[in-house]
Amino acid sequence: MRERLIRALMEAQGFVSGARMSADVGISRGAVWKHIQALRQGGFAIDASPRKGYRLLEIPDALNAAVVTPLLAGGFGKPYHYRRSLKSTNDTAKTLAHAGAPEGTVVVAEEQTGGRGRRGRFWYSPPGGLWFSLILHPKIPPAEVNSLSLVLSLAVAEGLERLTGARPSLKWPNDVLLRGRKVGGILTEISSEADQVHFVVAGIGVNVNFTSFPPDIEPTATSLQAQTGGAVCRPRLFSAVLVSLEDNYRLWCEKGFPPFRKAYKERIDLLGKRVSAANPTGTLNGLAWDIDGDGRLVLRLPNGEETRLSTGEVTVREG
Ligand code: BTN
């Protein structure tokens, strides 16, 4: 009920009369008033005028279900699990996925006490960020899952851009950057057997409304607030990102990486540069030549040979 009222207020983009709300939602005008009072107590700023009705002024910067779910238009975020604090949303999502949670399930926390990054790193996750995990059940062979995290990182960049106007770039395979500093990342974890994916947990972190970082990441990290100069409404950001994630995921399930290749390549500032690529088997030096139709980095080695990397950590070499 309250969700429908919030949606009506959001869609109105101005005042909406009490009579209209009561007719649309199917409750009395007195009941509308009571819900409005409760929403105000929950942090929504709502203007009330005896002649014009109600107008939504501000959404609280909180990620609980009452605030976020009315903003969700698609299937991602259903069901929606919110916790104030978790060790890692990926861990909780994996437990839920093992217990049969459906595609589109989202786990979100205001803060993580043991947030995990790629390559076993710690992921700094204080209150004010966007830390969540998405459960997916793609019906494709495990070997083809690799490009999914690239496609999801592109979706995060597109969602951030749509909401803030800032233009994030990407660092292969799936770091999201603003002015060369890391603003977000994705940790994709897969449960599969030889020819079948049981589930994918895509853990996504975006530094939003905080501006200080631990010393070890301070030189390379940034946040949306630091880059845009003001606080960003996290519920709106979250809904914009979930829409992009869902759009990209559906297309990827149907057609794989090729439809995203051009947009992805436009966001990385890597091709044509001399790089060092550390991957599980060692470090390779070469020229970053291309991103292929599977999302792999094509590297030209000094001996003229070409190699393709599915994952790794790439550093641009000076000179
Ligand atoms: C990276 O190293 O770039 C990946 C960072 C992924 C962080 C997110 S925050 C939500 C989810 N839960 C985690 O523990 N990690 C991911």
Coordinates of C-alpha atoms and ligand atoms in Angstrom, one line a residue:
M1 CA 0.0 0.0 0.0
R2 CA 2.6 2.5 1.1
E3 CA 4.7 1.4 -1.9
R4 CA 1.9 2.4 -4.2
L5 CA 1.5 5.8 -2.6
I6 CA 5.2 6.5 -2.9
R7 CA 5.1 5.4 -6.5
A8 CA 2.1 7.7 -7.2
L9 CA 4.0 10.6 -5.5
M10 CA 7.1 9.9 -7.6
E11 CA 5.3 9.6 -10.9
A12 CA 3.3 12.9 -10.2
Q13 CA 6.5 15.0 -10.4
G14 CA 4.6 17.8 -8.6
F15 CA 1.4 17.9 -6.5
V16 CA -1.1 15.0 -6.6
S17 CA -4.4 15.5 -5.0
G18 CA -5.6 13.5 -2.0
A19 CA -8.7 12.5 -3.9
R20 CA -6.7 11.2 -6.8
M21 CA -4.4 9.2 -4.5
S22 CA -7.3 7.7 -2.6
A23 CA -9.0 6.7 -5.9
D24 CA -5.8 5.3 -7.5
V25 CA -4.7 3.3 -4.4
G26 CA -8.3 2.4 -3.3
I27 CA -8.2 3.8 0.3
S28 CA -10.0 6.6 2.0
R29 CA -8.5 10.1 2.0
G30 CA -8.1 9.8 5.8
A31 CA -6.1 6.6 5.3
V32 CA -3.9 8.4 2.7
W33 CA -3.2 11.1 5.2
K34 CA -2.2 8.5 7.8
H35 CA 0.2 6.9 5.4
I36 CA 1.7 10.2 4.5
Q37 CA 2.3 10.9 8.2
A38 CA 4.0 7.5 8.5
L39 CA 6.2 8.2 5.4
R40 CA 7.3 11.5 6.9
Q41 CA 8.3 9.7 10.1
G42 CA 10.3 7.3 7.9
G43 CA 12.3 10.3 6.5
F44 CA 10.3 11.2 3.3
A45 CA 9.9 14.9 3.0
I46 CA 6.3 15.4 1.7
D47 CA 4.7 18.8 1.2
A48 CA 0.9 18.9 1.9
S49 CA -1.3 21.7 0.7
P50 CA -5.1 21.7 1.4
R51 CA -5.9 22.7 -2.2
K52 CA -3.2 21.0 -4.2
G53 CA -2.6 17.8 -2.4
Y54 CA 0.7 16.1 -1.7
R55 CA 4.2 16.6 -3.3
L56 CA 7.3 14.5 -2.7
L57 CA 10.2 16.7 -1.9
E58 CA 12.9 14.3 -0.8
I59 CA 13.6 10.6 -0.5
P60 CA 15.6 9.5 2.6
D61 CA 19.1 8.4 1.9
A62 CA 18.5 4.9 3.2
L63 CA 18.5 1.5 1.5
N64 CA 15.8 -0.3 3.5
A65 CA 13.0 -2.0 1.6
A66 CA 10.4 0.7 2.4
V67 CA 12.4 3.3 0.6
V68 CA 14.0 1.3 -2.2
T69 CA 11.4 -1.2 -3.4
P70 CA 8.8 1.4 -4.5
L71 CA 11.5 2.7 -6.9
L72 CA 12.2 -0.7 -8.5
A73 CA 10.4 -1.2 -11.8
G74 CA 11.9 -4.5 -13.0
G75 CA 12.5 -8.0 -11.6
F76 CA 15.9 -7.3 -10.0
G77 CA 15.4 -6.6 -6.3
K78 CA 12.7 -9.2 -5.8
P79 CA 13.1 -10.5 -3.2
Y80 CA 14.9 -7.7 -1.4
H81 CA 17.0 -8.5 1.7
Y82 CA 18.2 -5.5 3.6
R83 CA 20.5 -5.6 6.7
R84 CA 22.1 -2.7 8.5
S85 CA 25.4 -4.5 8.8
L86 CA 26.7 -7.7 7.3
K87 CA 30.2 -9.3 7.0
S88 CA 29.8 -9.6 3.3
T89 CA 26.7 -9.4 1.2
N90 CA 28.3 -12.0 -1.2
D91 CA 28.5 -14.5 1.7
T92 CA 24.8 -14.0 2.7
A93 CA 23.8 -14.1 -1.0
K94 CA 25.6 -17.4 -1.5
T95 CA 23.9 -18.9 1.5
L96 CA 20.5 -17.8 0.1
A97 CA 21.4 -19.1 -3.3
H98 CA 22.3 -22.5 -1.9
A99 CA 18.9 -22.5 -0.2
G100 CA 17.3 -21.9 -3.6
A101 CA 16.8 -18.1 -3.8
P102 CA 15.5 -17.1 -7.2
E103 CA 17.1 -15.0 -9.9
G104 CA 16.9 -11.3 -9.1
T105 CA 17.3 -11.7 -5.4
V106 CA 19.2 -8.8 -3.9
V107 CA 21.1 -8.6 -0.6
V108 CA 22.1 -5.1 0.5
A109 CA 23.8 -3.8 3.6
E110 CA 24.5 -0.3 4.9
E111 CA 27.9 -1.4 5.9
Q112 CA 30.1 -4.5 5.6
T113 CA 32.5 -5.6 8.3
G114 CA 34.4 -8.1 6.1
G115 CA 33.7 -6.8 2.5
R116 CA 35.7 -8.8 0.0
G117 CA 37.3 -7.5 -3.2
R118 CA 38.9 -9.4 -6.1
R119 CA 42.1 -11.4 -5.6
G120 CA 41.4 -11.9 -1.9
R121 CA 41.6 -8.2 -1.0
F122 CA 39.6 -6.4 1.7
W123 CA 36.9 -4.1 0.4
Y124 CA 36.4 -1.0 2.5
S125 CA 32.6 -0.7 3.0
P126 CA 31.6 2.0 5.5
P127 CA 28.1 3.4 5.9
G128 CA 27.2 5.7 3.0
G129 CA 28.2 3.3 0.2
L130 CA 26.2 1.0 -2.0
W131 CA 27.1 -2.6 -1.1
F132 CA 25.0 -5.3 -2.6
S133 CA 24.9 -8.7 -4.2
L134 CA 22.7 -10.1 -6.9
I135 CA 21.8 -13.7 -7.4
L136 CA 21.6 -14.9 -11.1
H137 CA 20.8 -18.2 -12.7
P138 CA 22.1 -17.9 -16.3
K139 CA 21.4 -20.9 -18.4
I140 CA 24.7 -21.1 -20.1
P141 CA 27.8 -23.3 -19.8
P142 CA 30.3 -22.2 -17.0
A143 CA 33.0 -21.4 -19.6
E144 CA 30.9 -18.6 -21.0
V145 CA 30.3 -16.8 -17.7
N146 CA 33.5 -14.9 -17.9
S147 CA 32.2 -11.9 -19.9
L148 CA 29.3 -11.4 -17.5
S149 CA 31.3 -9.3 -15.0
L150 CA 32.4 -7.0 -17.9
V151 CA 28.8 -6.5 -18.9
L152 CA 27.7 -5.9 -15.3
S153 CA 30.5 -3.3 -14.8
L154 CA 29.4 -1.6 -18.0
A155 CA 25.8 -1.5 -16.5
V156 CA 27.1 0.0 -13.3
A157 CA 29.0 2.7 -15.2
E158 CA 25.9 3.4 -17.3
G159 CA 23.6 3.6 -14.2
L160 CA 26.0 6.0 -12.5
E161 CA 26.2 8.1 -15.6
R162 CA 22.4 8.3 -15.9
L163 CA 21.9 9.4 -12.4
T164 CA 24.9 11.7 -11.8
G165 CA 25.9 12.9 -15.3
A166 CA 29.5 11.9 -14.5
R167 CA 31.1 9.7 -17.1
P168 CA 32.8 6.7 -15.5
S169 CA 35.4 4.8 -17.4
L170 CA 36.2 1.1 -17.0
K171 CA 39.4 -0.7 -16.2
W172 CA 39.5 -4.2 -17.7
P173 CA 38.1 -6.5 -16.6
N174 CA 35.6 -4.8 -14.3
D175 CA 36.7 -1.8 -12.2
V176 CA 34.6 1.3 -12.5
L177 CA 36.7 4.5 -12.4
L178 CA 36.0 8.3 -12.2
R179 CA 38.9 10.5 -13.3
G180 CA 41.2 7.6 -13.1
R181 CA 40.3 6.5 -9.6
K182 CA 38.4 3.5 -8.5
V183 CA 34.8 4.3 -7.6
G184 CA 33.3 0.8 -7.8
G185 CA 34.1 -2.8 -8.4
I186 CA 32.5 -6.2 -8.9
L187 CA 33.2 -9.6 -7.3
T188 CA 31.6 -12.4 -9.3
E189 CA 31.4 -15.8 -7.6
I190 CA 30.1 -18.9 -9.4
S191 CA 28.8 -22.2 -8.2
S192 CA 28.8 -24.7 -11.1
E193 CA 29.5 -28.2 -12.3
A194 CA 31.2 -29.2 -15.5
D195 CA 28.4 -28.1 -17.9
Q196 CA 25.9 -26.3 -15.7
V197 CA 25.9 -23.1 -13.7
H198 CA 24.0 -23.4 -10.4
F199 CA 24.2 -19.7 -9.6
V200 CA 26.2 -16.6 -10.0
V201 CA 26.5 -14.1 -7.1
A202 CA 27.5 -10.7 -8.5
G203 CA 28.7 -8.5 -5.6
I204 CA 28.8 -4.9 -6.5
G205 CA 30.3 -2.1 -4.5
V206 CA 30.1 1.7 -5.2
N207 CA 31.7 4.4 -3.1
V208 CA 29.0 6.9 -2.8
N209 CA 28.5 9.3 0.2
F210 CA 31.8 9.3 2.0
T211 CA 35.1 11.0 1.2
S212 CA 37.8 9.5 3.4
F213 CA 39.6 6.2 2.7
P214 CA 42.2 4.1 4.6
P215 CA 45.7 5.1 3.7
D216 CA 46.5 2.1 1.5
I217 CA 43.7 2.9 -1.0
E218 CA 43.5 6.6 -0.5
P219 CA 45.7 7.5 -3.5
T220 CA 43.7 5.3 -6.0
A221 CA 40.1 5.4 -4.6
T222 CA 37.4 8.0 -5.0
S223 CA 33.7 8.3 -4.3
L224 CA 30.7 9.8 -6.2
Q225 CA 30.5 12.5 -3.5
A226 CA 34.2 13.4 -3.9
Q227 CA 33.8 13.7 -7.6
T228 CA 30.4 15.3 -7.9
G229 CA 30.8 17.7 -4.9
G230 CA 27.6 16.7 -3.2
A231 CA 25.7 13.8 -1.6
V232 CA 24.0 11.4 -4.1
C233 CA 20.6 9.9 -3.3
R234 CA 21.5 6.2 -2.9
P235 CA 18.0 4.8 -3.3
R236 CA 17.7 6.5 -6.7
L237 CA 21.2 5.5 -7.6
F238 CA 20.5 1.9 -6.6
S239 CA 17.3 1.7 -8.7
A240 CA 19.1 3.3 -11.7
V241 CA 21.9 0.7 -11.4
L242 CA 19.5 -2.2 -11.0
V243 CA 17.7 -1.2 -14.2
S244 CA 20.9 -1.1 -16.1
L245 CA 22.1 -4.4 -14.6
E246 CA 18.9 -6.1 -15.6
D247 CA 18.8 -4.7 -19.1
N248 CA 22.4 -5.8 -19.7
Y249 CA 22.0 -9.1 -18.1
R250 CA 18.9 -10.1 -20.2
L251 CA 20.7 -9.1 -23.4
W252 CA 23.9 -10.9 -22.4
C253 CA 21.8 -14.1 -21.7
E254 CA 20.5 -13.9 -25.2
K255 CA 23.5 -12.7 -27.2
G256 CA 26.6 -12.9 -25.1
F257 CA 29.3 -10.2 -25.1
P258 CA 29.2 -9.0 -28.7
P259 CA 26.4 -6.4 -28.4
F260 CA 28.4 -4.8 -25.6
R261 CA 31.8 -4.9 -27.1
K262 CA 31.8 -1.5 -28.7
A263 CA 30.4 0.4 -25.7
Y264 CA 32.8 -1.5 -23.4
K265 CA 35.8 -0.6 -25.6
E266 CA 34.8 3.0 -25.6
R267 CA 35.0 3.1 -21.8
I268 CA 38.4 1.6 -21.4
D269 CA 41.5 3.7 -21.8
L270 CA 43.8 0.8 -22.4
L271 CA 44.1 -0.3 -26.0
G272 CA 47.3 0.6 -27.8
K273 CA 49.2 0.9 -24.5
R274 CA 52.1 -1.1 -23.2
V275 CA 50.9 -3.1 -20.2
S276 CA 51.9 -5.6 -17.6
A277 CA 49.2 -8.2 -17.0
A278 CA 49.3 -10.3 -13.8
N279 CA 47.1 -13.3 -14.1
P280 CA 46.9 -16.6 -12.1
T281 CA 49.8 -18.1 -14.2
G282 CA 52.3 -15.2 -13.9
T283 CA 52.9 -11.7 -15.4
L284 CA 53.0 -10.9 -19.1
N285 CA 54.3 -7.7 -20.7
G286 CA 52.9 -6.7 -24.0
L287 CA 50.7 -4.3 -26.0
A288 CA 47.0 -4.2 -25.1
W289 CA 45.6 -4.8 -28.6
D290 CA 41.9 -5.5 -28.4
I291 CA 39.0 -6.9 -26.4
D292 CA 37.7 -9.9 -28.2
G293 CA 34.1 -11.1 -28.7
D294 CA 34.3 -13.0 -25.4
G295 CA 35.5 -10.0 -23.4
R296 CA 39.1 -11.3 -23.3
L297 CA 42.1 -8.9 -23.4
V298 CA 44.1 -9.5 -26.6
L299 CA 47.8 -9.0 -25.8
R300 CA 50.6 -8.7 -28.4
L301 CA 53.7 -10.1 -26.8
P302 CA 57.3 -8.8 -27.7
N303 CA 58.0 -11.9 -29.7
G304 CA 55.0 -11.1 -32.0
E305 CA 52.7 -13.7 -30.6
E306 CA 49.2 -12.9 -29.5
T307 CA 47.7 -14.2 -26.3
R308 CA 44.2 -13.8 -24.8
L309 CA 43.5 -13.2 -21.1
S310 CA 40.2 -13.9 -19.5
T311 CA 41.1 -12.3 -16.2
G312 CA 44.0 -10.6 -14.4
E313 CA 45.2 -7.3 -13.2
V314 CA 46.6 -4.9 -15.8
T315 CA 49.0 -2.0 -15.2
V316 CA 49.9 0.5 -17.9
R317 CA 53.7 0.7 -18.2
E318 CA 55.1 4.2 -18.5
G319 CA 57.2 5.2 -21.5
Ligands
BTN1 C1 36.9 -5.4 -6.6 O1 37.9 -5.9 -6.0 O2 37.0 -4.6 -7.4 C2 35.5 -6.0 -6.3 C3 34.8 -5.3 -5.1 C4 33.5 -5.9 -4.8 C5 32.9 -5.3 -3.6 C6 31.4 -5.7 -3.4 S1 30.6 -4.8 -2.1 C7 29.3 -5.9 -2.1 C8 29.8 -7.3 -2.3 N1 30.2 -7.9 -1.1 C9 31.5 -8.1 -0.9 O3 32.0 -8.6 0.1 N2 32.1 -7.7 -2.1 C10 31.2 -7.2 -3.0

